[in-house]
Amino acid sequence: MTTFALRTASPAKTKAEAVVVGVLPGGTLAPGGEDVAAAYGRKLSGLLATIGAAGKPGEVTKVPTGGTIGSPLLVLVGLGAEVDPASVRRAAGNAARAVTNAASVALALPADSPELLRAVVEGYRLGGYSFTAYKSKPGTPTTPAEVVVLTPAARRSEIVEALTPAQVLVDAVAAARDWVNTPPADLTPPAFADSIAAAVKEANKHLPAGGARIRVTVLDEVRLAELGCGGILAVGAGSAAPPRLVELTYQPKDAVAHIALVGKGITFDSGGLWIKPAGSMATMKEDMAGAAAVVQATIAAARLGLPVRISVFAALAENMIGDSAMRPGDVLTTYDGTTVEVSNTDAEGRLVLADALGRAVARKPDTIIDIATLTGHMVLALGDKMAGVMGDDDIVAEVLAAGVKAGEDAWPMPLPASMDERIRSSRIADLAQYDGIRWGGGLFAGAFLREFTGGLPWGHLDIAGPTFNKGGPSGHLATGATGYGVATLVELLRARSEVTAPADAASSAPA
Ligand code: BES
Ligand code: MN
Ligand code: ZN
């Protein structure tokens, strides 16, 4: 695994096998690259023009330096006109995939603010991410063991202090990606529950001595039946692998808020008897990404020591066909006693979330956030790079603000009053799970979930679009799982831990 170190050393003198600098439009080097520009002197702009390094986003040019600077290879990455966390993250990600054979890499990208340093670390580590667990011959591509970030600001305390949180975050995002990328036959609900328990156990070992630990409870199908979790059980009924509800609690003594995080964990969504067309089923191993995000965000929050109590509910089931599969026309009863008429077995996410939300409400948190690859409607509305956010206005605003800080795009969506009629249109049960009307299906799903939030402050992220990158790698995104949502949730937890606690009071409070 790559570790990052900060140095003030000059990028022109460093002996790393490759040194990365940013290029701005007009043929100048971005901040951080001044010494390299000085070493090339007046030859530089002509050289950049000749090799076609125009400073465009996505552009990567490798130049053998022939002794002009200390490193034998100069990697020029286009930044575009803006030097900001988004452009730096993208450039660092593109650089990571260009230097996979270098044993040591120095990044001389703009990194003189905490936000930019974080962007360099995120971009490089996540852009260089690859899922190699199933390659029989590992080794390609490799990532250097140590990456040095060169910046004149390397000794400034706010820069030094930004490095660890950035590494904690990228660890969590990469771990969420690993889960989502894992083949669904190997990540059934019981296997995923075991893997979550193992990840939490491992994380607990490294948490500060004397502090709180994350506790894990795995509810199996017998316990779920005793509790009356009819949604999770119905969705999981068609699979040979039984469903699970994984509950985590992290309760530091100095907690200033209590947030419940609820994640959709459908380990494979075939659609059930309302089977999906083959093309839509192809990537449905991604349907547990919400569960992966809530668990990894919680592990990151614990490693960061955020003074927030977190209650996690990861609803795991496999939506399959079989003799015992849930049928259109069935009526089920959720944890809170609500009856739901099922008409479309492919609208399974809202059914498992209904139980998980009910379990969350019983803990009386200040706020509930759920995150789910819930509807194709949201992908149609917002595209495949952006989440739709619904719920109470102030919580939606909080999620959107966290998304901006995290560098994850999200957009507010309404829950119109007309949806209340639609979710109540069942003639035989309390709620209709689906009403056969395609229009506004993502909002119908949101309104359905709201019924299970007990009137508590609540926000809902529909991440069906941004969870899985079906295209080629670009910037910090690899092909496949993106880990979307982890960063936003961590930012939200961080903001909650700061808003309510005066900073000095929190840090001086007895443990
Ligand atoms: N898991 C899907 C939603 C999805 C779509 C996730 C694309 C990722 C990418 C969900 O369970 C589903 O099938 N939703 C249905 C709902 C409909 C039947 C009301 C959909 O979007 O068509
Ligand atoms: Mn479905
Ligand atoms: Zn689904």
Coordinates of C-alpha atoms and ligand atoms in Angstrom, one line a residue:
M1 CA 0.0 0.0 0.0
T2 CA 1.2 3.4 -0.9
T3 CA 2.2 5.8 1.9
F4 CA 2.6 9.5 1.5
A5 CA 5.3 11.7 2.9
L6 CA 5.6 15.5 2.8
R7 CA 8.9 17.3 2.0
T8 CA 10.0 20.8 1.2
A9 CA 12.7 19.5 -1.2
S10 CA 13.0 21.1 -4.7
P11 CA 11.4 19.0 -7.4
A12 CA 14.3 19.9 -9.7
K13 CA 16.8 18.3 -7.3
T14 CA 14.8 15.3 -6.1
K15 CA 16.2 11.9 -7.2
A16 CA 12.8 10.2 -7.4
E17 CA 12.4 8.0 -10.5
A18 CA 9.6 10.3 -11.7
V19 CA 8.6 13.8 -10.8
V20 CA 5.1 15.1 -11.5
V21 CA 4.2 18.7 -12.2
G22 CA 1.1 20.4 -13.4
V23 CA 0.8 22.4 -16.7
L24 CA -1.5 25.4 -17.1
P25 CA -2.9 26.5 -20.4
G26 CA -0.4 28.8 -22.1
G27 CA 2.5 26.6 -21.4
T28 CA 3.4 27.5 -17.9
L29 CA 4.0 25.1 -15.0
A30 CA 1.5 25.2 -12.1
P31 CA 2.5 26.3 -8.6
G32 CA 4.8 23.6 -7.1
G33 CA 6.7 23.3 -10.4
E34 CA 8.7 26.6 -10.2
D35 CA 12.1 25.0 -9.7
V36 CA 11.5 22.7 -12.6
A37 CA 10.6 25.6 -14.8
A38 CA 13.7 27.4 -13.6
A39 CA 15.9 24.4 -14.5
Y40 CA 14.6 24.3 -18.0
G41 CA 14.7 28.1 -18.3
R42 CA 13.6 29.7 -21.5
K43 CA 13.6 26.4 -23.3
L44 CA 10.5 25.3 -21.4
S45 CA 7.6 26.9 -23.2
G46 CA 9.0 25.9 -26.6
L47 CA 9.5 22.3 -25.3
L48 CA 5.9 22.2 -24.0
A49 CA 4.5 23.5 -27.3
T50 CA 6.6 20.9 -29.3
I51 CA 5.5 17.9 -27.3
G52 CA 1.9 19.2 -27.2
A53 CA 1.5 19.8 -23.5
A54 CA -1.1 22.5 -23.6
G55 CA -2.4 22.3 -20.0
K56 CA -5.7 20.6 -20.9
P57 CA -7.5 18.5 -18.3
G58 CA -6.7 14.8 -18.9
E59 CA -3.5 15.4 -20.7
V60 CA -0.4 13.5 -19.5
T61 CA 3.0 13.9 -21.2
K62 CA 6.2 12.0 -20.2
V63 CA 9.5 13.7 -20.8
P64 CA 13.0 12.0 -20.3
T65 CA 14.9 14.8 -18.6
G66 CA 18.4 13.9 -19.8
G67 CA 19.9 15.4 -16.6
T68 CA 18.2 18.8 -16.8
I69 CA 16.7 18.0 -13.4
G70 CA 17.6 15.4 -10.8
S71 CA 14.9 12.9 -11.8
P72 CA 15.2 11.0 -15.1
L73 CA 11.5 11.3 -15.9
L74 CA 9.3 14.4 -15.8
V75 CA 5.5 13.7 -15.9
L76 CA 3.5 16.7 -17.1
V77 CA -0.2 16.6 -16.2
G78 CA -2.7 19.2 -17.6
L79 CA -4.7 21.1 -14.9
G80 CA -7.0 23.2 -17.1
A81 CA -7.4 26.9 -16.3
E82 CA -8.4 26.5 -12.7
V83 CA -6.1 25.4 -9.9
D84 CA -8.6 24.0 -7.4
P85 CA -9.1 20.8 -5.5
A86 CA -11.2 19.3 -8.4
S87 CA -8.6 20.0 -11.0
V88 CA -5.7 18.9 -8.8
R89 CA -7.5 15.7 -7.8
R90 CA -8.1 14.9 -11.5
A91 CA -4.5 15.6 -12.5
A92 CA -3.1 13.6 -9.6
G93 CA -5.3 10.7 -10.6
N94 CA -4.2 10.8 -14.2
A95 CA -0.6 11.0 -13.1
A96 CA -0.9 7.9 -10.9
R97 CA -1.8 5.8 -13.9
A98 CA 1.1 7.2 -15.9
V99 CA 3.9 6.2 -13.5
T100 CA 3.0 2.6 -12.5
N101 CA 6.5 1.4 -13.2
A102 CA 8.4 3.9 -11.1
A103 CA 9.7 2.7 -7.7
S104 CA 9.6 6.2 -6.3
V105 CA 7.5 9.2 -7.3
A106 CA 7.6 12.8 -6.3
L107 CA 4.4 14.9 -6.7
A108 CA 5.1 18.6 -7.2
L109 CA 1.5 19.6 -7.8
P110 CA -0.2 22.6 -6.1
A111 CA -0.5 21.4 -2.5
D112 CA -0.1 24.5 -0.3
S113 CA -3.5 24.4 1.3
P114 CA -5.1 21.5 3.3
E115 CA -7.7 21.2 0.6
L116 CA -5.2 20.9 -2.2
L117 CA -3.0 18.5 -0.3
R118 CA -6.0 16.3 0.3
A119 CA -6.8 16.5 -3.4
V120 CA -3.3 15.3 -4.3
V121 CA -3.5 12.4 -2.0
E122 CA -7.0 11.4 -3.0
G123 CA -6.3 11.8 -6.7
Y124 CA -3.1 9.9 -6.7
R125 CA -4.2 7.0 -4.5
L126 CA -7.7 6.6 -5.9
G127 CA -6.7 7.2 -9.5
G128 CA -4.0 4.5 -9.1
Y129 CA -6.5 2.2 -7.5
S130 CA -7.0 -1.2 -9.2
F131 CA -8.8 -4.3 -8.1
T132 CA -6.3 -7.1 -8.5
A133 CA -7.7 -9.7 -6.0
Y134 CA -8.9 -12.0 -8.9
K135 CA -5.8 -11.7 -11.1
S136 CA -3.9 -14.9 -11.1
K137 CA -0.7 -13.2 -12.1
P138 CA -0.4 -10.1 -9.9
G139 CA 2.2 -7.5 -10.6
T140 CA 0.6 -5.2 -13.2
P141 CA 0.2 -2.4 -12.6
T142 CA 2.3 -1.7 -9.5
T143 CA 2.2 1.3 -7.3
P144 CA 5.3 2.8 -5.7
A145 CA 5.6 2.1 -2.0
E146 CA 6.3 5.7 -1.1
V147 CA 5.1 8.8 -2.7
V148 CA 6.6 12.1 -1.7
V149 CA 4.5 15.3 -2.0
L150 CA 6.8 18.2 -2.6
T151 CA 5.6 21.5 -1.5
P152 CA 7.2 24.6 0.1
A153 CA 4.4 24.4 2.6
A154 CA 5.3 20.9 3.8
R155 CA 6.2 22.0 7.3
R156 CA 3.2 24.2 7.9
S157 CA 1.1 22.7 10.6
E158 CA -2.2 22.8 8.8
I159 CA -0.6 21.0 5.8
V160 CA 1.1 18.4 8.1
E161 CA -2.2 17.9 9.9
A162 CA -4.2 17.4 6.7
L163 CA -2.1 14.4 5.6
T164 CA -3.4 11.7 8.0
P165 CA -7.1 12.5 7.5
A166 CA -6.6 12.4 3.7
Q167 CA -5.0 8.9 4.0
V168 CA -7.7 7.7 6.4
L169 CA -10.3 8.8 3.8
V170 CA -8.6 7.2 0.8
D171 CA -8.2 3.9 2.8
A172 CA -12.0 3.9 3.4
V173 CA -12.9 4.8 -0.2
A174 CA -10.6 2.1 -1.6
A175 CA -12.0 -0.5 0.9
A176 CA -15.5 0.4 -0.2
R177 CA -14.5 0.0 -3.8
D178 CA -13.0 -3.4 -3.1
W179 CA -16.3 -4.6 -1.6
V180 CA -18.3 -3.3 -4.5
N181 CA -15.9 -4.8 -7.1
T182 CA -16.0 -8.2 -5.4
P183 CA -17.9 -10.8 -7.5
P184 CA -21.4 -11.4 -6.1
A185 CA -21.0 -15.1 -5.6
D186 CA -18.2 -14.3 -3.2
L187 CA -20.0 -11.5 -1.4
T188 CA -23.3 -13.0 -0.4
P189 CA -25.1 -11.4 2.5
P190 CA -23.4 -13.8 5.1
A191 CA -20.0 -13.4 3.4
F192 CA -20.4 -9.6 3.4
A193 CA -21.5 -9.6 7.0
D194 CA -18.4 -11.6 7.9
S195 CA -16.2 -9.3 5.9
I196 CA -17.7 -6.2 7.6
A197 CA -17.1 -7.8 11.0
A198 CA -13.5 -8.6 10.1
A199 CA -12.9 -5.0 8.8
V200 CA -14.3 -3.5 12.0
K201 CA -12.2 -5.9 14.1
E202 CA -9.1 -4.9 12.2
A203 CA -9.9 -1.2 12.4
N204 CA -10.6 -1.4 16.2
K205 CA -7.0 -2.8 16.7
H206 CA -5.6 0.4 15.5
L207 CA -7.9 2.9 17.2
P208 CA -6.3 5.1 19.9
A209 CA -5.9 3.3 23.2
G210 CA -8.6 4.0 25.8
G211 CA -11.0 5.4 23.2
A212 CA -14.3 4.0 22.0
R213 CA -14.4 0.9 19.7
I214 CA -16.9 0.1 17.0
R215 CA -19.3 -2.7 18.1
V216 CA -20.8 -5.1 15.5
T217 CA -24.0 -7.1 15.7
V218 CA -25.0 -9.4 12.8
L219 CA -28.7 -10.3 12.8
D220 CA -29.2 -13.5 10.9
E221 CA -32.5 -14.8 9.3
V222 CA -33.7 -16.4 12.5
R223 CA -33.2 -13.2 14.5
L224 CA -34.7 -11.1 11.6
A225 CA -37.8 -13.3 11.8
E226 CA -38.1 -12.8 15.6
L227 CA -37.8 -9.1 15.1
G228 CA -40.4 -8.9 12.3
C229 CA -38.1 -7.6 9.6
G230 CA -40.4 -8.7 6.8
G231 CA -38.9 -6.5 4.2
I232 CA -35.4 -7.9 4.4
L233 CA -36.7 -11.5 4.7
A234 CA -39.0 -11.2 1.7
V235 CA -36.3 -9.7 -0.6
G236 CA -33.8 -12.4 0.5
A237 CA -36.2 -15.3 0.3
G238 CA -35.4 -16.3 -3.3
S239 CA -31.7 -16.7 -2.6
A240 CA -29.8 -19.7 -1.3
A241 CA -27.8 -17.2 0.7
P242 CA -29.9 -15.9 3.6
P243 CA -30.2 -12.1 4.4
R244 CA -28.4 -10.3 7.2
L245 CA -28.8 -7.0 9.0
V246 CA -25.5 -5.7 10.2
E247 CA -25.6 -3.1 13.0
L248 CA -22.6 -1.1 14.1
T249 CA -22.4 1.3 17.0
Y250 CA -19.6 3.8 17.6
Q251 CA -20.2 5.8 20.8
P252 CA -17.3 8.0 21.9
K253 CA -17.7 9.5 25.4
D254 CA -17.4 13.0 24.1
A255 CA -20.1 12.6 21.4
V256 CA -21.9 15.8 20.5
A257 CA -24.4 14.3 18.1
H258 CA -25.9 11.0 17.2
I259 CA -26.3 10.1 13.5
A260 CA -27.8 7.0 12.1
L261 CA -26.4 5.8 8.8
V262 CA -28.6 3.3 6.8
G263 CA -27.2 1.6 3.7
K264 CA -28.8 -0.6 1.0
G265 CA -26.8 -3.8 0.7
I266 CA -28.3 -5.9 -2.1
T267 CA -25.3 -8.1 -2.9
F268 CA -26.8 -8.9 -6.3
D269 CA -30.0 -7.5 -7.8
S270 CA -31.4 -9.8 -10.5
G271 CA -34.7 -8.0 -10.2
G272 CA -36.3 -11.2 -8.7
L273 CA -39.3 -12.6 -10.5
W274 CA -39.7 -9.2 -12.2
I275 CA -36.4 -10.1 -13.7
K276 CA -34.1 -7.4 -15.2
P277 CA -33.2 -7.4 -18.8
A278 CA -29.7 -8.8 -19.2
G279 CA -28.0 -5.5 -19.9
S280 CA -29.4 -3.9 -16.8
M281 CA -28.3 -6.8 -14.6
A282 CA -24.7 -6.9 -15.7
T283 CA -23.3 -4.6 -13.0
M284 CA -25.8 -5.3 -10.3
K285 CA -23.1 -6.5 -7.9
E286 CA -22.9 -2.7 -7.3
D287 CA -26.3 -2.7 -5.5
M288 CA -24.6 -3.1 -2.0
A289 CA -22.6 0.2 -2.4
G290 CA -24.7 2.1 0.1
A291 CA -23.9 -0.5 2.8
A292 CA -20.2 -0.4 1.9
A293 CA -20.3 3.4 2.2
V294 CA -21.9 3.6 5.6
V295 CA -19.5 1.0 7.1
Q296 CA -16.4 2.5 5.6
A297 CA -17.5 6.1 6.6
T298 CA -17.9 4.9 10.1
I299 CA -14.5 3.2 10.2
A300 CA -13.0 6.4 8.9
A301 CA -14.8 8.5 11.5
A302 CA -13.6 6.3 14.3
R303 CA -10.0 6.4 13.0
L304 CA -10.3 10.2 12.9
G305 CA -11.7 10.2 16.4
L306 CA -14.7 12.3 15.5
P307 CA -16.8 13.0 18.6
V308 CA -20.0 11.7 17.0
R309 CA -22.1 8.7 18.0
I310 CA -22.8 6.7 14.9
S311 CA -25.4 3.9 14.6
V312 CA -25.1 2.0 11.4
F313 CA -27.7 -0.3 9.7
A314 CA -26.5 -2.2 6.7
A315 CA -29.4 -4.2 5.2
L316 CA -27.9 -7.2 3.3
A317 CA -30.0 -9.4 1.0
E318 CA -29.6 -11.0 -2.4
N319 CA -32.6 -10.4 -4.8
M320 CA -32.9 -13.7 -6.7
I321 CA -35.6 -16.0 -8.2
G322 CA -36.6 -19.4 -6.9
D323 CA -39.5 -21.4 -5.4
S324 CA -39.5 -19.2 -2.3
A325 CA -38.9 -15.9 -3.9
M326 CA -41.2 -12.9 -3.1
R327 CA -44.0 -12.5 -5.7
P328 CA -45.8 -9.6 -7.1
G329 CA -49.0 -9.4 -5.1
D330 CA -47.4 -10.5 -1.8
V331 CA -48.0 -8.4 1.3
L332 CA -45.3 -8.1 3.9
T333 CA -45.0 -6.5 7.3
T334 CA -42.0 -4.3 8.1
Y335 CA -40.2 -4.0 11.4
D336 CA -42.4 -1.1 12.5
G337 CA -45.7 -3.0 11.7
T338 CA -46.5 -1.3 8.4
T339 CA -48.0 -3.6 5.7
V340 CA -46.7 -3.2 2.2
E341 CA -48.2 -4.6 -1.0
V342 CA -45.3 -5.7 -3.3
S343 CA -46.1 -5.3 -7.0
N344 CA -42.6 -5.1 -8.5
T345 CA -39.9 -7.4 -7.1
D346 CA -37.3 -5.3 -8.7
A347 CA -38.1 -2.4 -6.3
E348 CA -36.5 -4.3 -3.5
G349 CA -34.2 -1.6 -2.1
R350 CA -37.0 0.3 -0.4
L351 CA -38.2 -2.9 1.3
V352 CA -34.9 -3.8 3.0
L353 CA -34.4 -0.1 3.9
A354 CA -37.9 0.1 5.5
D355 CA -36.8 -2.4 8.1
A356 CA -33.3 -0.9 8.5
L357 CA -34.9 2.6 8.9
G358 CA -37.3 1.2 11.5
R359 CA -34.3 -0.2 13.5
A360 CA -32.6 3.2 13.2
V361 CA -35.6 5.1 14.5
A362 CA -35.8 2.9 17.6
R363 CA -32.3 4.2 18.6
K364 CA -33.6 7.8 18.6
P365 CA -30.8 9.4 16.7
D366 CA -30.7 13.2 16.0
T367 CA -30.6 12.6 12.3
I368 CA -31.0 9.6 9.9
I369 CA -29.1 9.5 6.6
D370 CA -29.7 6.7 4.2
I371 CA -27.7 5.9 1.1
A372 CA -28.8 3.5 -1.6
T373 CA -28.4 2.6 -5.3
L374 CA -32.1 2.9 -5.3
T375 CA -33.5 3.8 -8.7
G376 CA -32.6 4.0 -12.4
H377 CA -34.9 7.0 -12.5
M378 CA -32.3 9.0 -10.7
V379 CA -29.7 8.0 -13.3
L380 CA -32.1 9.2 -16.0
A381 CA -32.6 12.5 -14.2
L382 CA -29.1 13.4 -13.1
G383 CA -26.7 11.2 -15.2
D384 CA -24.1 8.8 -13.9
K385 CA -21.9 11.2 -12.0
M386 CA -24.3 12.7 -9.5
A387 CA -26.4 11.6 -6.6
G388 CA -30.0 12.8 -6.0
V389 CA -30.6 14.0 -2.4
M390 CA -34.1 14.1 -0.8
G391 CA -35.5 14.6 2.7
D392 CA -35.9 17.5 5.1
D393 CA -34.6 20.7 3.6
D394 CA -32.0 21.4 6.2
I395 CA -30.6 17.9 6.1
V396 CA -30.6 18.0 2.2
A397 CA -28.6 21.3 2.5
E398 CA -26.2 19.7 5.0
V399 CA -25.6 16.7 2.7
L400 CA -25.1 18.9 -0.4
A401 CA -22.6 21.1 1.6
A402 CA -20.7 18.0 2.7
G403 CA -20.7 16.8 -0.9
V404 CA -19.1 20.0 -2.1
K405 CA -16.3 19.6 0.5
A406 CA -15.9 16.0 -0.4
G407 CA -15.7 16.7 -4.1
E408 CA -18.7 14.5 -4.8
D409 CA -21.5 15.9 -7.0
A410 CA -25.0 15.8 -5.7
W411 CA -28.3 17.6 -6.5
P412 CA -31.5 18.2 -4.5
M413 CA -34.7 16.5 -5.6
P414 CA -38.2 17.2 -4.3
L415 CA -40.6 14.9 -2.5
P416 CA -43.9 16.3 -3.9
A417 CA -47.1 15.9 -1.9
S418 CA -48.6 14.0 -4.9
M419 CA -46.2 11.1 -4.0
D420 CA -48.1 10.6 -0.7
E421 CA -51.2 9.6 -2.6
R422 CA -49.3 7.3 -4.9
I423 CA -47.5 5.4 -2.0
R424 CA -51.0 5.0 -0.4
S425 CA -52.6 3.6 -3.5
S426 CA -52.7 0.0 -2.4
R427 CA -56.2 -1.4 -2.0
I428 CA -55.2 -4.1 0.5
A429 CA -52.2 -2.9 2.4
D430 CA -51.0 0.3 4.2
L431 CA -48.5 1.2 1.5
A432 CA -47.9 0.4 -2.2
Q433 CA -44.4 -0.5 -2.9
Y434 CA -44.8 0.5 -6.6
D435 CA -47.7 1.9 -8.6
G436 CA -46.9 1.0 -12.1
I437 CA -46.3 4.6 -13.0
R438 CA -42.8 5.2 -14.3
W439 CA -42.8 9.0 -14.0
G440 CA -41.1 10.3 -10.9
G441 CA -40.1 6.9 -9.8
G442 CA -37.1 8.1 -7.8
L443 CA -39.3 10.5 -5.9
F444 CA -41.8 7.8 -5.2
A445 CA -39.0 5.7 -3.7
G446 CA -37.9 8.7 -1.6
A447 CA -41.5 9.3 -0.4
F448 CA -41.9 5.6 0.4
L449 CA -38.7 5.7 2.6
R450 CA -39.9 8.8 4.4
E451 CA -42.8 6.7 5.9
F452 CA -40.2 4.7 7.9
T453 CA -38.2 7.7 9.4
G454 CA -40.5 8.2 12.3
G455 CA -40.6 12.0 11.7
L456 CA -36.9 12.3 12.6
P457 CA -34.7 14.6 10.6
W458 CA -33.7 12.6 7.6
G459 CA -31.8 12.7 4.3
H460 CA -31.7 10.2 1.5
L461 CA -29.0 9.8 -1.1
D462 CA -29.9 7.9 -4.3
I463 CA -26.4 6.9 -5.6
A464 CA -27.5 4.6 -8.5
G465 CA -25.7 6.8 -11.0
P466 CA -22.3 7.6 -9.5
T467 CA -21.6 4.3 -7.7
F468 CA -20.2 2.4 -10.7
N469 CA -18.0 3.8 -13.5
K470 CA -18.8 1.8 -16.6
G471 CA -16.4 3.9 -18.7
G472 CA -12.7 4.1 -18.7
P473 CA -10.6 5.5 -15.8
S474 CA -10.5 9.3 -15.5
G475 CA -9.0 11.4 -12.8
H476 CA -9.4 9.8 -9.4
L477 CA -12.0 7.3 -10.8
A478 CA -11.0 3.8 -11.9
T479 CA -13.3 1.7 -14.0
G480 CA -15.8 -0.1 -11.8
A481 CA -16.6 0.9 -8.2
T482 CA -16.1 4.5 -7.3
G483 CA -16.6 4.5 -3.6
Y484 CA -19.0 7.3 -4.0
G485 CA -20.6 8.5 -0.8
V486 CA -17.9 7.6 1.7
A487 CA -16.3 11.1 1.4
T488 CA -19.6 12.9 1.7
L489 CA -20.6 10.9 4.8
V490 CA -17.3 11.5 6.5
E491 CA -17.6 15.3 5.7
L492 CA -21.1 15.3 7.1
L493 CA -19.9 13.5 10.3
R494 CA -17.0 15.9 10.6
A495 CA -19.2 18.9 10.2
R496 CA -21.6 17.6 12.9
S497 CA -18.7 17.1 15.3
E498 CA -17.6 20.6 14.7
V499 CA -20.9 22.5 14.7
T500 CA -22.1 21.5 18.0
A501 CA -18.8 21.3 19.9
P502 CA -16.6 24.4 20.4
A503 CA -13.3 23.2 18.9
D504 CA -11.2 23.9 22.1
A505 CA -13.9 22.3 24.4
A506 CA -13.9 19.1 22.3
S507 CA -10.1 18.8 22.3
S508 CA -9.7 19.5 26.0
A509 CA -12.6 17.3 27.1
P510 CA -11.5 14.4 29.3
A511 CA -11.5 11.1 27.4
Ligands
BES1 N1 -30.8 -1.5 -8.0 C1 -31.8 -1.0 -8.8 C2 -31.5 0.5 -9.2 C3 -30.2 0.8 -10.0 C4 -30.3 1.1 -11.3 C5 -29.0 0.8 -9.4 C6 -29.2 1.3 -12.0 C7 -27.8 1.1 -10.1 C8 -27.9 1.3 -11.4 C9 -33.1 -1.0 -8.1 O1 -33.3 -2.0 -7.2 C10 -34.2 -1.1 -9.1 O2 -34.2 -2.1 -9.8 N2 -35.0 -0.1 -9.3 C11 -36.1 -0.1 -10.2 C12 -37.3 0.5 -9.5 C13 -38.5 0.4 -10.2 C14 -38.9 -1.1 -10.4 C15 -39.6 1.1 -9.5 C16 -35.7 0.8 -11.4 O3 -34.9 1.7 -11.2 O4 -36.1 0.4 -12.5
MN2 MN -34.1 -3.8 -8.1
ZN3 ZN -31.6 -2.8 -6.4

